[in-house]
PDB file of C-alpha atoms in Angstrom:
ATOM      1  CA  MET A   1      -0.113  -0.022   0.145  1.00 76.00           C
ATOM      2  CA  ASN A   2       2.697   2.319   0.828  1.00 82.00           C
ATOM      3  CA  LEU A   3       4.501   1.896  -2.644  1.00 86.00           C
ATOM      4  CA  LEU A   4       1.397   2.213  -4.208  1.00 89.00           C
ATOM      5  CA  VAL A   5       0.514   5.713  -2.577  1.00 88.00           C
ATOM      6  CA  ASN A   6       4.219   6.772  -3.329  1.00 89.00           C
ATOM      7  CA  ILE A   7       3.459   5.662  -7.148  1.00 92.00           C
ATOM      8  CA  LEU A   8       0.374   7.675  -6.783  1.00 93.00           C
ATOM      9  CA  ILE A   9       1.782  10.816  -5.420  1.00 93.00           C
ATOM     10  CA  ASP A  10       5.068  10.730  -7.812  1.00 94.00           C
ATOM     11  CA  GLY A  11       2.891  10.041 -10.754  1.00 95.00           C
ATOM     12  CA  VAL A  12       0.090  12.902 -10.051  1.00 96.00           C
ATOM     13  CA  ALA A  13       2.957  15.372  -9.220  1.00 95.00           C
ATOM     14  CA  TYR A  14       4.768  14.479 -12.469  1.00 95.00           C
ATOM     15  CA  SER A  15       1.827  14.786 -14.432  1.00 96.00           C
ATOM     16  CA  MET A  16       0.660  18.088 -12.907  1.00 96.00           C
ATOM     17  CA  VAL A  17       4.448  19.435 -14.265  1.00 96.00           C
ATOM     18  CA  LEU A  18       3.590  18.076 -17.641  1.00 95.00           C
ATOM     19  CA  PHE A  19       0.207  19.683 -17.742  1.00 95.00           C
ATOM     20  CA  MET A  20       1.449  22.892 -16.767  1.00 94.00           C
ATOM     21  CA  ILE A  21       4.192  22.857 -19.320  1.00 93.00           C
ATOM     22  CA  THR A  22       2.333  21.741 -22.272  1.00 92.00           C
ATOM     23  CA  ILE A  23      -1.103  23.420 -21.882  1.00 89.00           C
ATOM     24  CA  GLY A  24       0.023  26.230 -23.051  1.00 84.00           C
ATOM     25  CA  LEU A  25       1.514  24.639 -26.250  1.00 87.00           C
ATOM     26  CA  SER A  26      -1.715  22.634 -26.766  1.00 83.00           C
ATOM     27  CA  LEU A  27      -3.841  25.676 -26.660  1.00 77.00           C
ATOM     28  CA  THR A  28      -1.483  27.886 -28.516  1.00 79.00           C
ATOM     29  CA  LEU A  29      -1.754  25.040 -31.070  1.00 81.00           C
ATOM     30  CA  GLY A  30      -5.593  24.368 -30.869  1.00 71.00           C
ATOM     31  CA  LEU A  31      -6.624  28.313 -30.671  1.00 69.00           C
ATOM     32  CA  MET A  32      -3.997  29.841 -32.568  1.00 74.00           C
ATOM     33  CA  HIS A  33      -2.844  27.041 -35.017  1.00 79.00           C
ATOM     34  CA  VAL A  34       0.988  27.476 -34.581  1.00 83.00           C
ATOM     35  CA  VAL A  35       3.358  25.009 -34.272  1.00 87.00           C
ATOM     36  CA  ASN A  36       5.692  26.040 -31.478  1.00 91.00           C
ATOM     37  CA  MET A  37       8.591  23.775 -30.944  1.00 93.00           C
ATOM     38  CA  ALA A  38      10.300  26.480 -28.811  1.00 94.00           C
ATOM     39  CA  HIS A  39       7.806  26.186 -26.045  1.00 94.00           C
ATOM     40  CA  GLY A  40      10.107  24.662 -23.814  1.00 95.00           C
ATOM     41  CA  VAL A  41      12.213  27.713 -23.885  1.00 97.00           C
ATOM     42  CA  PHE A  42       9.961  29.624 -21.901  1.00 97.00           C
ATOM     43  CA  ALA A  43       9.871  26.798 -19.553  1.00 96.00           C
ATOM     44  CA  MET A  44      13.934  27.092 -19.355  1.00 97.00           C
ATOM     45  CA  ILE A  45      14.175  30.637 -19.027  1.00 96.00           C
ATOM     46  CA  ALA A  46      11.645  30.577 -15.729  1.00 97.00           C
ATOM     47  CA  GLY A  47      13.892  27.807 -14.331  1.00 96.00           C
ATOM     48  CA  LEU A  48      17.305  29.381 -14.990  1.00 96.00           C
ATOM     49  CA  VAL A  49      15.858  33.158 -13.502  1.00 96.00           C
ATOM     50  CA  THR A  50      14.722  31.486 -10.374  1.00 97.00           C
ATOM     51  CA  ALA A  51      17.876  29.624  -9.790  1.00 95.00           C
ATOM     52  CA  HIS A  52      20.107  32.673 -10.409  1.00 94.00           C
ATOM     53  CA  LEU A  53      17.471  34.849  -8.381  1.00 96.00           C
ATOM     54  CA  VAL A  54      17.660  32.193  -5.245  1.00 95.00           C
ATOM     55  CA  THR A  55      21.559  31.512  -5.379  1.00 94.00           C
ATOM     56  CA  ALA A  56      23.046  35.034  -6.622  1.00 93.00           C
ATOM     57  CA  TRP A  57      20.722  37.464  -4.975  1.00 94.00           C
ATOM     58  CA  GLY A  58      19.137  35.809  -1.995  1.00 93.00           C
ATOM     59  CA  VAL A  59      15.522  36.347  -3.374  1.00 95.00           C
ATOM     60  CA  ASN A  60      12.894  34.463  -1.631  1.00 95.00           C
ATOM     61  CA  PHE A  61      11.495  31.321  -3.920  1.00 96.00           C
ATOM     62  CA  VAL A  62       8.148  32.856  -3.873  1.00 95.00           C
ATOM     63  CA  VAL A  63       9.038  35.965  -5.368  1.00 97.00           C
ATOM     64  CA  ALA A  64      11.717  34.745  -7.454  1.00 97.00           C
ATOM     65  CA  THR A  65       9.286  32.359  -8.862  1.00 97.00           C
ATOM     66  CA  LEU A  66       6.692  35.091  -9.909  1.00 97.00           C
ATOM     67  CA  LEU A  67       9.544  37.328 -11.092  1.00 97.00           C
ATOM     68  CA  ALA A  68      11.019  34.178 -13.431  1.00 97.00           C
ATOM     69  CA  ILE A  69       7.226  33.856 -14.928  1.00 97.00           C
ATOM     70  CA  THR A  70       6.562  37.265 -15.800  1.00 97.00           C
ATOM     71  CA  CYS A  71      10.190  37.244 -17.051  1.00 97.00           C
ATOM     72  CA  SER A  72       9.045  34.491 -19.765  1.00 96.00           C
ATOM     73  CA  ALA A  73       6.101  36.144 -20.475  1.00 96.00           C
ATOM     74  CA  LEU A  74       7.804  39.466 -21.243  1.00 97.00           C
ATOM     75  CA  VAL A  75      10.166  37.454 -23.449  1.00 96.00           C
ATOM     76  CA  ALA A  76       7.143  35.811 -25.454  1.00 95.00           C
ATOM     77  CA  ILE A  77       5.877  39.126 -26.297  1.00 95.00           C
ATOM     78  CA  PRO A  78       8.603  40.302 -28.696  1.00 95.00           C
ATOM     79  CA  VAL A  79       9.304  36.414 -29.898  1.00 94.00           C
ATOM     80  CA  GLU A  80       5.066  36.645 -30.903  1.00 92.00           C
ATOM     81  CA  ARG A  81       5.397  40.109 -32.458  1.00 92.00           C
ATOM     82  CA  LEU A  82       8.794  39.911 -34.377  1.00 92.00           C
ATOM     83  CA  LEU A  83       8.696  36.075 -35.408  1.00 91.00           C
ATOM     84  CA  ILE A  84       5.656  34.270 -34.528  1.00 90.00           C
ATOM     85  CA  ARG A  85       3.080  36.816 -36.040  1.00 87.00           C
ATOM     86  CA  ARG A  86       4.784  36.412 -39.394  1.00 89.00           C
ATOM     87  CA  PHE A  87       4.264  32.670 -39.598  1.00 89.00           C
ATOM     88  CA  TYR A  88       0.510  32.631 -38.745  1.00 83.00           C
ATOM     89  CA  LYS A  89      -0.572  31.763 -42.122  1.00 82.00           C
ATOM     90  CA  ARG A  90       2.421  29.899 -43.439  1.00 89.00           C
ATOM     91  CA  SER A  91       2.930  26.062 -43.389  1.00 92.00           C
ATOM     92  CA  PRO A  92       3.208  23.989 -40.486  1.00 90.00           C
ATOM     93  CA  MET A  93       6.315  22.892 -42.114  1.00 93.00           C
ATOM     94  CA  ASP A  94       7.580  26.625 -41.628  1.00 94.00           C
ATOM     95  CA  GLN A  95       6.369  27.380 -38.298  1.00 94.00           C
ATOM     96  CA  MET A  96       7.820  24.127 -37.080  1.00 94.00           C
ATOM     97  CA  LEU A  97      11.506  25.092 -38.850  1.00 94.00           C
ATOM     98  CA  MET A  98      11.177  28.630 -37.601  1.00 95.00           C
ATOM     99  CA  THR A  99      10.817  27.808 -33.894  1.00 95.00           C
ATOM    100  CA  LEU A 100      13.180  25.214 -33.913  1.00 95.00           C
ATOM    101  CA  GLY A 101      15.928  27.812 -34.953  1.00 95.00           C
ATOM    102  CA  ILE A 102      14.618  29.588 -31.508  1.00 96.00           C
ATOM    103  CA  VAL A 103      15.320  26.300 -29.868  1.00 96.00           C
ATOM    104  CA  PHE A 104      18.884  26.292 -31.025  1.00 96.00           C
ATOM    105  CA  ILE A 105      19.725  30.107 -30.425  1.00 96.00           C
ATOM    106  CA  ALA A 106      18.184  29.976 -26.926  1.00 96.00           C
ATOM    107  CA  SER A 107      19.800  26.831 -25.948  1.00 96.00           C
ATOM    108  CA  ALA A 108      23.101  28.058 -26.845  1.00 96.00           C
ATOM    109  CA  ALA A 109      22.576  31.562 -24.715  1.00 96.00           C
ATOM    110  CA  ALA A 110      21.539  29.531 -21.763  1.00 95.00           C
ATOM    111  CA  SER A 111      24.857  27.432 -22.069  1.00 95.00           C
ATOM    112  CA  ALA A 112      26.939  30.546 -22.602  1.00 95.00           C
ATOM    113  CA  VAL A 113      25.408  32.478 -19.509  1.00 93.00           C
ATOM    114  CA  PHE A 114      24.877  29.583 -16.922  1.00 92.00           C
ATOM    115  CA  GLY A 115      27.091  26.830 -18.261  1.00 91.00           C
ATOM    116  CA  PRO A 116      26.742  23.268 -19.712  1.00 92.00           C
ATOM    117  CA  GLN A 117      25.818  21.798 -16.626  1.00 93.00           C
ATOM    118  CA  VAL A 118      22.403  20.982 -14.662  1.00 94.00           C
ATOM    119  CA  VAL A 119      21.104  24.071 -12.956  1.00 93.00           C
ATOM    120  CA  ASN A 120      19.457  23.243  -9.424  1.00 92.00           C
ATOM    121  CA  VAL A 121      16.339  25.296  -8.157  1.00 93.00           C
ATOM    122  CA  PRO A 122      17.035  25.624  -4.503  1.00 91.00           C
ATOM    123  CA  LEU A 123      13.859  24.957  -2.533  1.00 91.00           C
ATOM    124  CA  PRO A 124      13.023  26.564   0.405  1.00 91.00           C
ATOM    125  CA  GLU A 125      12.964  24.739   3.983  1.00 90.00           C
ATOM    126  CA  TRP A 126       9.305  24.391   3.979  1.00 90.00           C
ATOM    127  CA  LEU A 127       9.406  22.499   0.548  1.00 90.00           C
ATOM    128  CA  SER A 128      12.559  20.271   1.508  1.00 88.00           C
ATOM    129  CA  GLY A 129      10.883  18.434   4.310  1.00 86.00           C
ATOM    130  CA  SER A 130       7.674  16.263   4.387  1.00 88.00           C
ATOM    131  CA  VAL A 131       4.063  16.675   5.337  1.00 87.00           C
ATOM    132  CA  SER A 132       2.173  14.190   7.863  1.00 84.00           C
ATOM    133  CA  PHE A 133      -1.160  13.019   6.916  1.00 75.00           C
ATOM    134  CA  ALA A 134      -2.851  10.447   7.818  1.00 69.00           C
ATOM    135  CA  GLY A 135      -0.249   8.642   9.735  1.00 73.00           C
ATOM    136  CA  LYS A 136       1.668   9.010   6.875  1.00 80.00           C
ATOM    137  CA  GLN A 137       4.887  11.202   5.336  1.00 85.00           C
ATOM    138  CA  PHE A 138       4.429  12.896   1.964  1.00 85.00           C
ATOM    139  CA  PRO A 139       7.249  15.029   0.232  1.00 91.00           C
ATOM    140  CA  ALA A 140       6.290  18.468   0.835  1.00 93.00           C
ATOM    141  CA  HIS A 141       7.306  19.757  -2.709  1.00 93.00           C
ATOM    142  CA  ARG A 142       5.473  16.882  -4.226  1.00 93.00           C
ATOM    143  CA  LEU A 143       2.127  17.863  -2.708  1.00 94.00           C
ATOM    144  CA  MET A 144       2.877  21.674  -3.769  1.00 95.00           C
ATOM    145  CA  VAL A 145       3.290  20.627  -7.203  1.00 96.00           C
ATOM    146  CA  ILE A 146       0.176  18.761  -7.193  1.00 96.00           C
ATOM    147  CA  VAL A 147      -1.764  21.851  -5.572  1.00 95.00           C
ATOM    148  CA  VAL A 148      -0.529  24.307  -8.098  1.00 96.00           C
ATOM    149  CA  GLY A 149      -1.277  21.705 -10.932  1.00 95.00           C
ATOM    150  CA  PHE A 150      -4.865  21.733  -9.841  1.00 96.00           C
ATOM    151  CA  ALA A 151      -5.085  25.145  -9.219  1.00 96.00           C
ATOM    152  CA  THR A 152      -3.534  25.962 -12.850  1.00 95.00           C
ATOM    153  CA  LEU A 153      -6.606  24.229 -14.230  1.00 94.00           C
ATOM    154  CA  VAL A 154      -9.121  25.827 -12.247  1.00 95.00           C
ATOM    155  CA  LEU A 155      -7.892  29.250 -13.298  1.00 94.00           C
ATOM    156  CA  LEU A 156      -7.543  28.476 -16.917  1.00 91.00           C
ATOM    157  CA  TYR A 157     -10.953  26.738 -17.135  1.00 92.00           C
ATOM    158  CA  LEU A 158     -12.536  30.061 -15.659  1.00 93.00           C
ATOM    159  CA  THR A 159     -10.176  32.146 -17.955  1.00 90.00           C
ATOM    160  CA  ILE A 160     -10.778  30.095 -21.199  1.00 85.00           C
ATOM    161  CA  ASP A 161     -14.188  28.545 -20.970  1.00 85.00           C
ATOM    162  CA  ARG A 162     -16.047  30.663 -18.462  1.00 88.00           C
ATOM    163  CA  SER A 163     -14.699  34.499 -19.143  1.00 91.00           C
ATOM    164  CA  ARG A 164     -15.052  37.103 -22.189  1.00 92.00           C
ATOM    165  CA  TYR A 165     -11.419  36.718 -22.868  1.00 91.00           C
ATOM    166  CA  GLY A 166     -11.734  33.316 -24.034  1.00 87.00           C
ATOM    167  CA  VAL A 167     -14.696  34.188 -26.255  1.00 90.00           C
ATOM    168  CA  LEU A 168     -12.058  36.771 -27.682  1.00 90.00           C
ATOM    169  CA  VAL A 169      -9.571  34.588 -28.218  1.00 85.00           C
ATOM    170  CA  ARG A 170     -11.727  32.154 -30.268  1.00 82.00           C
ATOM    171  CA  ALA A 171     -13.285  34.607 -32.071  1.00 87.00           C
ATOM    172  CA  ALA A 172     -10.319  36.419 -32.998  1.00 84.00           C
ATOM    173  CA  VAL A 173      -8.712  32.824 -34.335  1.00 77.00           C
ATOM    174  CA  ASP A 174     -11.691  31.823 -36.106  1.00 79.00           C
ATOM    175  CA  ASN A 175     -12.518  34.639 -38.044  1.00 85.00           C
ATOM    176  CA  PRO A 176     -10.366  37.639 -37.239  1.00 82.00           C
ATOM    177  CA  GLY A 177     -11.660  39.680 -40.184  1.00 87.00           C
ATOM    178  CA  ILE A 178     -15.195  39.955 -38.477  1.00 92.00           C
ATOM    179  CA  SER A 179     -13.648  40.186 -35.239  1.00 91.00           C
ATOM    180  CA  GLU A 180     -11.758  43.361 -36.035  1.00 91.00           C
ATOM    181  CA  THR A 181     -14.808  44.382 -37.799  1.00 93.00           C
ATOM    182  CA  VAL A 182     -16.967  44.447 -34.383  1.00 93.00           C
ATOM    183  CA  GLY A 183     -14.160  45.886 -32.449  1.00 92.00           C
ATOM    184  CA  ILE A 184     -11.903  43.311 -31.265  1.00 91.00           C
ATOM    185  CA  ASN A 185      -8.123  43.919 -31.100  1.00 92.00           C
ATOM    186  CA  THR A 186      -7.110  40.765 -32.533  1.00 87.00           C
ATOM    187  CA  GLN A 187      -3.133  41.421 -32.642  1.00 87.00           C
ATOM    188  CA  LEU A 188      -3.537  41.838 -28.965  1.00 91.00           C
ATOM    189  CA  VAL A 189      -5.262  38.835 -28.653  1.00 89.00           C
ATOM    190  CA  TYR A 190      -2.903  36.992 -30.125  1.00 87.00           C
ATOM    191  CA  VAL A 191      -0.126  38.355 -28.017  1.00 91.00           C
ATOM    192  CA  SER A 192      -1.854  37.624 -24.834  1.00 92.00           C
ATOM    193  CA  ALA A 193      -2.638  34.341 -25.429  1.00 89.00           C
ATOM    194  CA  PHE A 194       0.881  33.737 -26.436  1.00 92.00           C
ATOM    195  CA  ALA A 195       2.338  35.256 -23.186  1.00 94.00           C
ATOM    196  CA  ILE A 196      -0.067  33.360 -21.014  1.00 93.00           C
ATOM    197  CA  GLY A 197       1.072  30.274 -22.392  1.00 91.00           C
ATOM    198  CA  ALA A 198       4.637  31.050 -21.950  1.00 95.00           C
ATOM    199  CA  ALA A 199       3.926  32.086 -18.114  1.00 96.00           C
ATOM    200  CA  LEU A 200       2.298  28.211 -17.918  1.00 94.00           C
ATOM    201  CA  ALA A 201       5.380  26.730 -19.276  1.00 95.00           C
ATOM    202  CA  GLY A 202       7.432  28.920 -16.937  1.00 96.00           C
ATOM    203  CA  LEU A 203       5.375  27.818 -13.693  1.00 96.00           C
ATOM    204  CA  GLY A 204       5.743  24.278 -14.926  1.00 95.00           C
ATOM    205  CA  GLY A 205       9.824  24.892 -15.637  1.00 95.00           C
ATOM    206  CA  VAL A 206      10.097  26.071 -11.864  1.00 96.00           C
ATOM    207  CA  VAL A 207       7.914  23.864  -9.656  1.00 95.00           C
ATOM    208  CA  GLY A 208       9.204  20.762 -11.914  1.00 94.00           C
ATOM    209  CA  ALA A 209      12.811  21.728 -11.917  1.00 93.00           C
ATOM    210  CA  GLU A 210      13.409  18.574  -9.757  1.00 91.00           C
ATOM    211  CA  LEU A 211      11.599  16.074 -12.116  1.00 91.00           C
ATOM    212  CA  LEU A 212      12.482  17.610 -14.968  1.00 93.00           C
ATOM    213  CA  PRO A 213      16.098  18.907 -14.555  1.00 93.00           C
ATOM    214  CA  LEU A 214      17.038  22.303 -16.343  1.00 94.00           C
ATOM    215  CA  GLU A 215      20.005  22.178 -18.451  1.00 94.00           C
ATOM    216  CA  PRO A 216      20.676  24.210 -21.953  1.00 94.00           C
ATOM    217  CA  THR A 217      19.219  21.659 -24.020  1.00 95.00           C
ATOM    218  CA  TYR A 218      15.836  21.432 -21.595  1.00 96.00           C
ATOM    219  CA  PRO A 219      13.842  22.877 -24.782  1.00 95.00           C
ATOM    220  CA  SER A 220      15.143  20.144 -26.941  1.00 94.00           C
ATOM    221  CA  ARG A 221      15.368  17.164 -24.241  1.00 93.00           C
ATOM    222  CA  TYR A 222      12.037  17.346 -23.431  1.00 94.00           C
ATOM    223  CA  LEU A 223      10.488  18.581 -26.840  1.00 93.00           C
ATOM    224  CA  VAL A 224       9.125  14.957 -27.619  1.00 90.00           C
ATOM    225  CA  LEU A 225       7.454  14.415 -24.471  1.00 90.00           C
ATOM    226  CA  MET A 226       5.792  17.640 -24.593  1.00 91.00           C
ATOM    227  CA  LEU A 227       4.501  17.035 -28.173  1.00 90.00           C
ATOM    228  CA  ALA A 228       3.567  13.340 -27.133  1.00 90.00           C
ATOM    229  CA  VAL A 229       1.276  14.742 -24.317  1.00 90.00           C
ATOM    230  CA  VAL A 230      -0.477  17.371 -27.026  1.00 89.00           C
ATOM    231  CA  ALA A 231      -0.947  14.380 -29.432  1.00 89.00           C
ATOM    232  CA  VAL A 232      -2.701  12.324 -26.924  1.00 90.00           C
ATOM    233  CA  SER A 233      -4.729  15.318 -25.701  1.00 87.00           C
ATOM    234  CA  GLY A 234      -5.915  16.477 -28.871  1.00 78.00           C
ATOM    235  CA  HIS A 235      -5.458  20.493 -29.711  1.00 66.00           C
ATOM    236  CA  GLY A 236      -7.323  23.100 -27.481  1.00 61.00           C
ATOM    237  CA  SER A 237      -9.091  21.019 -25.293  1.00 76.00           C
ATOM    238  CA  LEU A 238      -8.371  21.969 -21.546  1.00 85.00           C
ATOM    239  CA  ALA A 239      -9.713  18.871 -20.113  1.00 88.00           C
ATOM    240  CA  SER A 240      -8.240  16.415 -22.725  1.00 88.00           C
ATOM    241  CA  ALA A 241      -4.887  17.740 -21.795  1.00 89.00           C
ATOM    242  CA  PHE A 242      -5.524  17.655 -18.411  1.00 93.00           C
ATOM    243  CA  VAL A 243      -6.704  13.978 -18.490  1.00 93.00           C
ATOM    244  CA  ALA A 244      -3.878  12.744 -20.941  1.00 92.00           C
ATOM    245  CA  SER A 245      -1.309  14.602 -19.033  1.00 94.00           C
ATOM    246  CA  LEU A 246      -2.723  12.327 -16.160  1.00 94.00           C
ATOM    247  CA  LEU A 247      -2.766   9.044 -17.568  1.00 93.00           C
ATOM    248  CA  LEU A 248       0.844   9.590 -19.224  1.00 93.00           C
ATOM    249  CA  GLY A 249       2.243  10.878 -16.133  1.00 93.00           C
ATOM    250  CA  VAL A 250       0.810   8.030 -13.513  1.00 94.00           C
ATOM    251  CA  VAL A 251       1.734   5.365 -15.880  1.00 93.00           C
ATOM    252  CA  SER A 252       5.216   6.244 -16.798  1.00 92.00           C
ATOM    253  CA  THR A 253       5.778   6.962 -12.976  1.00 94.00           C
ATOM    254  CA  ALA A 254       4.471   3.367 -12.444  1.00 94.00           C
ATOM    255  CA  ALA A 255       6.733   1.943 -14.848  1.00 94.00           C
ATOM    256  CA  LYS A 256       9.820   3.753 -13.698  1.00 92.00           C
ATOM    257  CA  TYR A 257       9.099   2.072 -10.280  1.00 92.00           C
ATOM    258  CA  PHE A 258       8.649  -1.556 -11.492  1.00 92.00           C
ATOM    259  CA  TYR A 259      10.468  -1.542 -14.895  1.00 89.00           C
ATOM    260  CA  PRO A 260      12.682   1.526 -15.170  1.00 90.00           C
ATOM    261  CA  GLU A 261      14.733   0.277 -18.049  1.00 91.00           C
ATOM    262  CA  TYR A 262      11.286   0.059 -20.077  1.00 90.00           C
ATOM    263  CA  SER A 263      10.036   3.407 -18.909  1.00 88.00           C
ATOM    264  CA  SER A 264      10.259   5.312 -21.919  1.00 88.00           C
ATOM    265  CA  LEU A 265       8.517   2.056 -24.006  1.00 91.00           C
ATOM    266  CA  VAL A 266       5.662   2.238 -21.722  1.00 91.00           C
ATOM    267  CA  PHE A 267       5.219   5.718 -22.509  1.00 91.00           C
ATOM    268  CA  PHE A 268       5.481   6.204 -26.111  1.00 91.00           C
ATOM    269  CA  GLY A 269       3.497   2.600 -26.367  1.00 92.00           C
ATOM    270  CA  LEU A 270       0.584   3.970 -24.782  1.00 92.00           C
ATOM    271  CA  MET A 271       1.141   6.999 -26.671  1.00 92.00           C
ATOM    272  CA  PHE A 272       0.843   5.011 -29.732  1.00 93.00           C
ATOM    273  CA  LEU A 273      -2.064   3.196 -28.524  1.00 92.00           C
ATOM    274  CA  MET A 274      -4.351   5.986 -27.706  1.00 90.00           C
ATOM    275  CA  LEU A 275      -3.236   7.585 -31.075  1.00 90.00           C
ATOM    276  CA  LYS A 276      -4.528   4.307 -32.686  1.00 91.00           C
ATOM    277  CA  PHE A 277      -7.436   4.033 -30.845  1.00 90.00           C
ATOM    278  CA  ARG A 278      -8.626   8.090 -30.045  1.00 88.00           C
ATOM    279  CA  PRO A 279      -6.585  10.119 -32.917  1.00 86.00           C
ATOM    280  CA  ASP A 280      -8.255  12.856 -32.513  1.00 84.00           C
ATOM    281  CA  GLY A 281      -7.706  13.606 -28.500  1.00 83.00           C
ATOM    282  CA  ILE A 282      -8.391  11.355 -25.611  1.00 86.00           C
ATOM    283  CA  LEU A 283     -11.730  13.072 -24.941  1.00 81.00           C
ATOM    284  CA  SER A 284     -13.121  13.294 -28.524  1.00 72.00           C
ATOM    285  CA  LYS A 285     -16.450  12.951 -29.425  1.00 63.00           C
TER     286      LYS A 285
END
């Protein structure tokens, strides 16, 4: 029973990291129709900035995380305005090649500034210990990741599915001409949606640094992992992205416990089966 509880806690925490990092990519692809291979760059930026603020400047972890997430969003704005915007109506192959170029440039810059080694994000004391619940000890960091992941899900649901902003995003994507005619600033909608996706990736990069270590090759190393979650979830569905992350994360974690040498095979085997039998997304109708 203790083993199953540990697998569940670790699996759900890993799933929440996948969800926070990939949901921005899923929504960008589904709502804005942009194949953004550089999405992991924003997760890496936030993680590296947090580590630097905490270790070099002694900034509080929570404050450093908020500043780093803001930094990822601010970096995303000129990227969208100067590069992504020019490729909205181009082919997916053009979008993919352009954003892969961003990955290589960002990786080289990160290596030059922070070095080629893995960068650790120091956790505060209240996240380094454990929490006692029902007579059992649970890692505080894992519980924090789970809480933040579910909070992110709720906030996104209220923002995308239950707010006027979500309607504006869908309208601007589906029919930009009519949207502009009725007074919607489509360019502002595009850049804000892209920045929100980058901020979410940054949040996942910081809280998930122990599960997905930060290094200059971060955007390319975990790119296939991100695309796998997006492929299984379908494009643009918040619920599908959450369920896909949960399924792949828990199954992958269980495989690492029981058959660590075959964990990657299990992960991508499950992805293959889901794409075979649910090609339009795990919750598609």
